[in-house]
GROMACS .gro file of C-alpha atoms in nm:
model
  310
    1MET     CA    1  -0.033   0.042   0.042
    2PRO     CA    2   0.293   0.278   0.035
    3SER     CA    3   0.390   0.165  -0.225
    4ALA     CA    4   0.094   0.242  -0.427
    5LEU     CA    5   0.048   0.561  -0.255
    6ALA     CA    6   0.350   0.667  -0.356
    7TYR     CA    7   0.372   0.526  -0.713
    8MET     CA    8   0.063   0.795  -0.722
    9VAL     CA    9   0.222   1.085  -0.609
   10LEU     CA   10   0.497   1.031  -0.793
   11VAL     CA   11   0.297   0.976  -1.112
   12LEU     CA   12   0.014   1.344  -0.988
   13SER     CA   13   0.397   1.492  -0.923
   14ILE     CA   14   0.539   1.416  -1.267
   15SER     CA   15   0.207   1.531  -1.423
   16LEU     CA   16   0.175   1.861  -1.279
   17LEU     CA   17   0.561   1.887  -1.356
   18ASN     CA   18   0.397   1.948  -1.740
   19GLY     CA   19   0.089   2.142  -1.657
   20GLN     CA   20  -0.130   1.836  -1.639
   21SER     CA   21  -0.459   1.811  -1.372
   22PRO     CA   22  -0.848   1.781  -1.275
   23PRO     CA   23  -1.050   1.987  -1.510
   24GLY     CA   24  -1.153   2.340  -1.423
   25LYS     CA   25  -1.553   2.332  -1.213
   26PRO     CA   26  -1.735   2.392  -1.577
   27GLU     CA   27  -2.008   2.652  -1.486
   28ILE     CA   28  -2.427   2.617  -1.694
   29HIS     CA   29  -2.423   2.994  -1.893
   30LYS     CA   30  -2.783   3.033  -2.053
   31CYS     CA   31  -3.095   2.775  -2.055
   32ARG     CA   32  -3.340   2.870  -2.353
   33SER     CA   33  -3.694   2.761  -2.412
   34PRO     CA   34  -3.831   2.977  -2.763
   35ASP     CA   35  -4.120   2.820  -2.734
   36LYS     CA   36  -4.228   2.647  -2.435
   37GLU     CA   37  -4.178   2.293  -2.556
   38THR     CA   38  -3.897   2.294  -2.598
   39PHE     CA   39  -3.576   2.412  -2.524
   40THR     CA   40  -3.174   2.442  -2.440
   41CYS     CA   41  -2.897   2.456  -2.198
   42TRP     CA   42  -2.589   2.584  -2.300
   43TRP     CA   43  -2.254   2.568  -2.058
   44ASN     CA   44  -1.888   2.699  -2.060
   45PRO     CA   45  -1.596   2.350  -1.975
   46GLY     CA   46  -1.382   2.534  -1.803
   47SER     CA   47  -0.957   2.461  -1.822
   48ASP     CA   48  -0.910   2.076  -1.947
   49GLY     CA   49  -0.602   2.035  -1.705
   50GLY     CA   50  -0.369   2.023  -2.031
   51LEU     CA   51  -0.579   1.697  -2.105
   52PRO     CA   52  -0.874   1.560  -2.373
   53THR     CA   53  -1.209   1.604  -2.101
   54ASN     CA   54  -1.532   1.404  -2.119
   55TYR     CA   55  -1.809   1.644  -2.027
   56SER     CA   56  -2.167   1.502  -1.936
   57LEU     CA   57  -2.553   1.658  -1.871
   58THR     CA   58  -2.778   1.541  -1.598
   59TYR     CA   59  -3.088   1.612  -1.443
   60SER     CA   60  -3.335   1.565  -1.172
   61LYS     CA   61  -3.692   1.632  -1.220
   62GLU     CA   62  -3.725   1.755  -0.846
   63GLY     CA   63  -3.993   1.512  -0.551
   64GLU     CA   64  -3.848   1.269  -0.926
   65LYS     CA   65  -3.515   1.024  -0.720
   66ASN     CA   66  -3.412   0.936  -1.097
   67THR     CA   67  -3.145   1.119  -1.246
   68TYR     CA   68  -3.094   1.090  -1.658
   69GLU     CA   69  -2.785   1.203  -1.895
   70CYS     CA   70  -2.925   1.491  -2.194
   71PRO     CA   71  -3.126   1.329  -2.417
   72ASP     CA   72  -2.925   1.478  -2.764
   73TYR     CA   73  -2.579   1.641  -2.713
   74LYS     CA   74  -2.581   1.774  -3.085
   75THR     CA   75  -2.964   1.989  -3.192
   76SER     CA   76  -2.740   2.290  -3.010
   77GLY     CA   77  -2.401   2.253  -3.041
   78PRO     CA   78  -2.121   2.254  -2.900
   79ASN     CA   79  -2.081   2.166  -2.548
   80SER     CA   80  -2.552   2.168  -2.528
   81CYS     CA   81  -2.780   1.947  -2.466
   82PHE     CA   82  -3.153   1.991  -2.633
   83PHE     CA   83  -3.468   1.849  -2.497
   84SER     CA   84  -3.709   1.769  -2.748
   85LYS     CA   85  -4.078   1.805  -2.649
   86GLN     CA   86  -4.043   1.439  -2.506
   87TYR     CA   87  -3.856   1.574  -2.231
   88THR     CA   88  -3.927   1.879  -2.139
   89SER     CA   89  -4.237   1.950  -1.912
   90ILE     CA   90  -4.373   2.255  -1.788
   91TRP     CA   91  -4.396   2.297  -1.437
   92LYS     CA   92  -4.187   2.094  -1.348
   93ILE     CA   93  -3.850   2.271  -1.166
   94TYR     CA   94  -3.538   2.074  -1.337
   95ILE     CA   95  -3.203   1.969  -1.133
   96ILE     CA   96  -2.973   2.010  -1.414
   97THR     CA   97  -2.535   1.950  -1.356
   98VAL     CA   98  -2.245   1.913  -1.579
   99ASN     CA   99  -1.962   1.664  -1.534
  100ALA     CA  100  -1.634   1.690  -1.645
  101THR     CA  101  -1.379   1.473  -1.662
  102ASN     CA  102  -1.005   1.344  -1.706
  103GLU     CA  103  -0.707   1.146  -1.635
  104MET     CA  104  -0.664   1.346  -1.318
  105GLY     CA  105  -0.989   1.374  -1.185
  106SER     CA  106  -1.334   1.560  -1.263
  107SER     CA  107  -1.500   1.853  -1.133
  108THR     CA  108  -1.945   1.873  -1.142
  109SER     CA  109  -2.083   2.198  -1.269
  110ASP     CA  110  -2.272   2.429  -0.938
  111PRO     CA  111  -2.650   2.272  -0.987
  112LEU     CA  112  -2.874   2.503  -1.160
  113TYR     CA  113  -3.293   2.516  -1.102
  114VAL     CA  114  -3.473   2.540  -1.407
  115ASP     CA  115  -3.862   2.589  -1.456
  116VAL     CA  116  -3.969   2.608  -1.883
  117THR     CA  117  -4.194   2.846  -1.848
  118TYR     CA  118  -3.929   3.117  -1.676
  119ILE     CA  119  -3.667   3.092  -1.959
  120VAL     CA  120  -3.826   3.150  -2.266
  121GLU     CA  121  -3.625   3.424  -2.525
  122PRO     CA  122  -3.889   3.398  -2.876
  123GLU     CA  123  -3.780   3.486  -3.112
  124PRO     CA  124  -3.789   3.811  -3.295
  125PRO     CA  125  -4.108   3.955  -3.472
  126ARG     CA  126  -4.134   3.914  -3.844
  127ASN     CA  127  -4.207   4.077  -4.141
  128LEU     CA  128  -4.135   4.434  -4.039
  129THR     CA  129  -4.281   4.733  -4.274
  130LEU     CA  130  -4.255   5.074  -4.266
  131GLU     CA  131  -4.498   5.350  -4.369
  132VAL     CA  132  -4.468   5.742  -4.431
  133LYS     CA  133  -4.807   5.886  -4.401
  134GLN     CA  134  -5.026   6.182  -4.306
  135LEU     CA  135  -5.314   6.359  -4.122
  136LYS     CA  136  -5.602   6.585  -4.222
  137ASP     CA  137  -5.380   6.827  -4.081
  138LYS     CA  138  -5.017   6.797  -4.214
  139LYS     CA  139  -4.870   6.652  -3.960
  140THR     CA  140  -4.633   6.371  -4.099
  141TYR     CA  141  -4.553   6.010  -3.899
  142LEU     CA  142  -4.387   5.662  -3.898
  143LEU     CA  143  -4.578   5.359  -3.954
  144VAL     CA  144  -4.396   5.095  -3.767
  145LYS     CA  145  -4.628   4.761  -3.818
  146TRP     CA  146  -4.527   4.386  -3.753
  147PHE     CA  147  -4.621   4.046  -3.669
  148PRO     CA  148  -4.520   3.796  -3.422
  149PRO     CA  149  -4.286   3.499  -3.413
  150THR     CA  150  -4.383   3.247  -3.548
  151ILE     CA  151  -4.327   2.897  -3.351
  152THR     CA  152  -4.493   3.133  -3.072
  153ASP     CA  153  -4.859   3.081  -3.037
  154VAL     CA  154  -5.021   3.452  -2.982
  155LYS     CA  155  -5.366   3.351  -3.111
  156THR     CA  156  -5.451   3.048  -2.788
  157GLY     CA  157  -5.367   3.279  -2.570
  158TRP     CA  158  -5.032   2.992  -2.501
  159PHE     CA  159  -4.832   3.379  -2.509
  160THR     CA  160  -4.894   3.652  -2.399
  161MET     CA  161  -4.645   3.809  -2.585
  162GLU     CA  162  -4.491   4.203  -2.536
  163TYR     CA  163  -4.285   4.454  -2.810
  164GLU     CA  164  -4.092   4.679  -2.804
  165ILE     CA  165  -3.948   4.905  -3.169
  166ARG     CA  166  -3.676   5.197  -3.107
  167LEU     CA  167  -3.586   5.375  -3.378
  168LYS     CA  168  -3.244   5.646  -3.483
  169SER     CA  169  -3.178   5.861  -3.747
  170GLU     CA  170  -2.906   5.661  -4.014
  171GLU     CA  171  -2.670   5.915  -3.856
  172ALA     CA  172  -2.730   5.923  -3.470
  173ASP     CA  173  -2.599   5.693  -3.179
  174GLU     CA  174  -2.871   5.614  -3.003
  175TRP     CA  175  -3.138   5.448  -3.000
  176GLU     CA  176  -3.473   5.557  -2.898
  177ILE     CA  177  -3.712   5.302  -2.797
  178HIS     CA  178  -4.062   5.272  -2.785
  179PHE     CA  179  -4.259   5.030  -2.575
  180THR     CA  180  -4.648   4.928  -2.756
  181GLY     CA  181  -4.693   4.669  -2.570
  182HIS     CA  182  -4.935   4.382  -2.661
  183GLN     CA  183  -5.023   4.618  -3.030
  184THR     CA  184  -4.805   4.538  -3.335
  185GLN     CA  185  -4.869   4.889  -3.474
  186PHE     CA  186  -4.643   5.214  -3.349
  187LYS     CA  187  -4.765   5.538  -3.499
  188VAL     CA  188  -4.369   5.805  -3.507
  189PHE     CA  189  -4.432   6.110  -3.492
  190ASP     CA  190  -4.191   6.450  -3.461
  191LEU     CA  191  -3.979   6.301  -3.709
  192TYR     CA  192  -3.743   6.498  -3.938
  193PRO     CA  193  -3.828   6.567  -4.248
  194GLY     CA  194  -3.548   6.426  -4.581
  195GLN     CA  195  -3.347   6.254  -4.259
  196LYS     CA  196  -3.274   5.861  -4.298
  197TYR     CA  197  -3.427   5.656  -3.972
  198LEU     CA  198  -3.277   5.271  -3.890
  199VAL     CA  199  -3.549   5.081  -3.710
  200GLN     CA  200  -3.597   4.677  -3.538
  201THR     CA  201  -3.857   4.587  -3.302
  202ARG     CA  202  -3.850   4.331  -2.998
  203CYS     CA  203  -4.116   4.077  -2.825
  204LYS     CA  204  -4.111   3.903  -2.481
  205PRO     CA  205  -4.369   3.682  -2.378
  206ASP     CA  206  -4.558   3.762  -2.084
  207HIS     CA  207  -4.291   3.531  -1.815
  208GLY     CA  208  -3.928   3.560  -1.956
  209TYR     CA  209  -3.706   3.744  -2.137
  210TRP     CA  210  -3.696   3.981  -2.442
  211SER     CA  211  -3.602   3.828  -2.764
  212ARG     CA  212  -3.286   3.951  -2.971
  213TRP     CA  213  -3.414   4.282  -3.149
  214GLY     CA  214  -3.503   4.104  -3.540
  215GLN     CA  215  -3.445   4.216  -3.843
  216GLU     CA  216  -3.267   4.609  -3.935
  217LYS     CA  217  -3.501   4.766  -4.199
  218SER     CA  218  -3.463   5.226  -4.318
  219ILE     CA  219  -3.729   5.439  -4.502
  220GLU     CA  220  -3.605   5.833  -4.557
  221ILE     CA  221  -3.888   6.054  -4.492
  222PRO     CA  222  -3.971   6.292  -4.787
  223ASN     CA  223  -3.918   6.687  -4.743
  224ASP     CA  224  -4.202   6.685  -5.003
  225PHE     CA  225  -4.564   6.616  -4.882
  226THR     CA  226  -4.710   7.012  -4.828
  227LEU     CA  227  -4.581   7.073  -5.240
  228LYS     CA  228  -4.711   6.746  -5.339
  229ASP     CA  229  -5.076   6.849  -5.203
  230THR     CA  230  -5.020   7.184  -5.327
  231THR     CA  231  -4.962   7.010  -5.670
  232VAL     CA  232  -5.329   6.786  -5.653
  233TRP     CA  233  -5.446   7.180  -5.664
  234ILE     CA  234  -5.366   7.359  -5.900
  235ILE     CA  235  -5.402   7.050  -6.142
  236VAL     CA  236  -5.790   7.082  -6.034
  237ALA     CA  237  -5.792   7.457  -6.046
  238VAL     CA  238  -5.655   7.388  -6.347
  239LEU     CA  239  -5.868   7.118  -6.522
  240SER     CA  240  -6.164   7.319  -6.368
  241ALA     CA  241  -6.126   7.613  -6.617
  242VAL     CA  242  -6.045   7.426  -6.903
  243ILE     CA  243  -6.411   7.286  -6.860
  244CYS     CA  244  -6.576   7.679  -6.769
  245LEU     CA  245  -6.460   7.747  -7.064
  246ILE     CA  246  -6.467   7.449  -7.324
  247MET     CA  247  -6.885   7.498  -7.185
  248VAL     CA  248  -6.853   7.899  -7.227
  249TRP     CA  249  -6.730   7.821  -7.625
  250ALA     CA  250  -7.036   7.546  -7.672
  251VAL     CA  251  -7.281   7.792  -7.590
  252ALA     CA  252  -7.131   8.053  -7.833
  253LEU     CA  253  -7.114   7.791  -8.073
  254LYS     CA  254  -7.555   7.699  -8.082
  255GLY     CA  255  -7.577   8.171  -8.075
  256TYR     CA  256  -7.672   8.104  -7.732
  257SER     CA  257  -7.587   8.387  -7.506
  258MET     CA  258  -7.552   8.313  -7.103
  259MET     CA  259  -7.925   8.496  -7.064
  260THR     CA  260  -8.118   8.339  -7.283
  261CYS     CA  261  -7.993   8.016  -7.110
  262ILE     CA  262  -8.066   8.201  -6.811
  263PHE     CA  263  -8.372   8.317  -6.841
  264PRO     CA  264  -8.610   8.178  -7.149
  265PRO     CA  265  -8.849   8.307  -7.307
  266VAL     CA  266  -9.254   8.322  -7.162
  267PRO     CA  267  -9.456   8.150  -7.422
  268GLY     CA  268  -9.752   8.326  -7.571
  269PRO     CA  269 -10.143   8.332  -7.415
  270LYS     CA  270 -10.272   8.033  -7.478
  271ILE     CA  271 -10.657   8.089  -7.427
  272LYS     CA  272 -10.834   7.992  -7.632
  273GLY     CA  273 -11.080   8.258  -7.829
  274PHE     CA  274 -10.875   8.510  -7.750
  275ASP     CA  275 -10.748   8.704  -8.020
  276THR     CA  276 -10.428   8.811  -8.006
  277HIS     CA  277 -10.393   9.073  -8.287
  278LEU     CA  278 -10.689   9.265  -8.116
  279LEU     CA  279 -10.366   9.346  -7.806
  280GLU     CA  280 -10.158   9.447  -8.099
  281THR     CA  281 -10.385   9.760  -8.199
  282SER     CA  282 -10.429  10.073  -7.962
  283SER     CA  283 -10.779  10.180  -7.900
  284PRO     CA  284 -10.953   9.962  -7.600
  285SER     CA  285 -11.360  10.079  -7.826
  286LYS     CA  286 -11.271   9.782  -8.067
  287TYR     CA  287 -11.199   9.469  -7.844
  288LYS     CA  288 -11.509   9.194  -7.838
  289VAL     CA  289 -11.496   8.935  -7.640
  290ASP     CA  290 -11.678   8.587  -7.747
  291PRO     CA  291 -11.984   8.510  -7.652
  292CYS     CA  292 -11.839   8.175  -7.503
  293LEU     CA  293 -11.618   8.420  -7.226
  294ALA     CA  294 -11.921   8.610  -7.120
  295LEU     CA  295 -12.060   8.606  -6.738
  296PRO     CA  296 -12.424   8.562  -6.782
  297GLY     CA  297 -12.593   8.902  -6.596
  298ARG     CA  298 -12.197   9.042  -6.663
  299PHE     CA  299 -12.239   9.113  -7.037
  300GLN     CA  300 -12.572   9.210  -7.168
  301LYS     CA  301 -12.555   9.343  -7.632
  302LEU     CA  302 -12.368   9.501  -7.827
  303ASP     CA  303 -12.528   9.838  -7.906
  304ASN     CA  304 -12.510   9.994  -8.239
  305GLU     CA  305 -12.138  10.169  -8.239
  306GLY     CA  306 -12.036   9.811  -8.105
  307GLU     CA  307 -11.920   9.932  -7.741
  308LEU     CA  308 -12.045   9.664  -7.503
  309ASP     CA  309 -12.382   9.792  -7.289
  310TYR     CA  310 -12.359   9.713  -6.932
   0.00000   0.00000   0.00000
């Protein structure tokens, strides 16, 4: 026994002189779920002690005695463990540790307690669109629209998303951030005409973390809205004047005056038995009334001189 112990001390001393040692303590860096249905954990391996080192992730669930090893070391890349739907449970606490082992010994990370519900970090919003609009009072604004991430089930209420947008002019150094709540569109006022703006969006579930900022889009705020509006009114006025001139010209060609069009002539009398030729004379004594028009008891007869006898 003393010989064996001495041999081990000698080997250890030689290894230390050669820079070899047990692996350093690994550290679990982060666990993330994009949709409450799967999740991934990553770790920092630490020192390998100058020797080939193997890493393994083990976990157990709170209230259970069994311990399990990571089901998938490949899907999420090096130093990671992916839990598919088959291995993911919500409302359960996972107790996760990472073990490092080489010829000189082993080390274990501190345990990490994970509830999948609270490690959700979704993908960024998608289909970001930018459009410059104008109010009735000629004030311009930027309308920003987007859609929730594809893999998150917002419609059924499984997820409740909150959003933020950030924007800045191309020359600015700092971003201007706006919290939009549950809305998937937002109006930004007081922008400078003629400047180009950059816009991004991100989202966060009711429990979890903000996503990374999404794809950056840009738009230039025009400074000729007023000019365009004035041009339209000028075109309308010119067209109206041309139409009026054409109407006047058409009326003139037909030989009518404007007064004739506005005040047409009064038609002549249409009373039966009324001689219009008599109206052209100036002698009322020569007027004769048709007997058919005489009222009973009003006109009796004509005298010898042709005058009415009342």
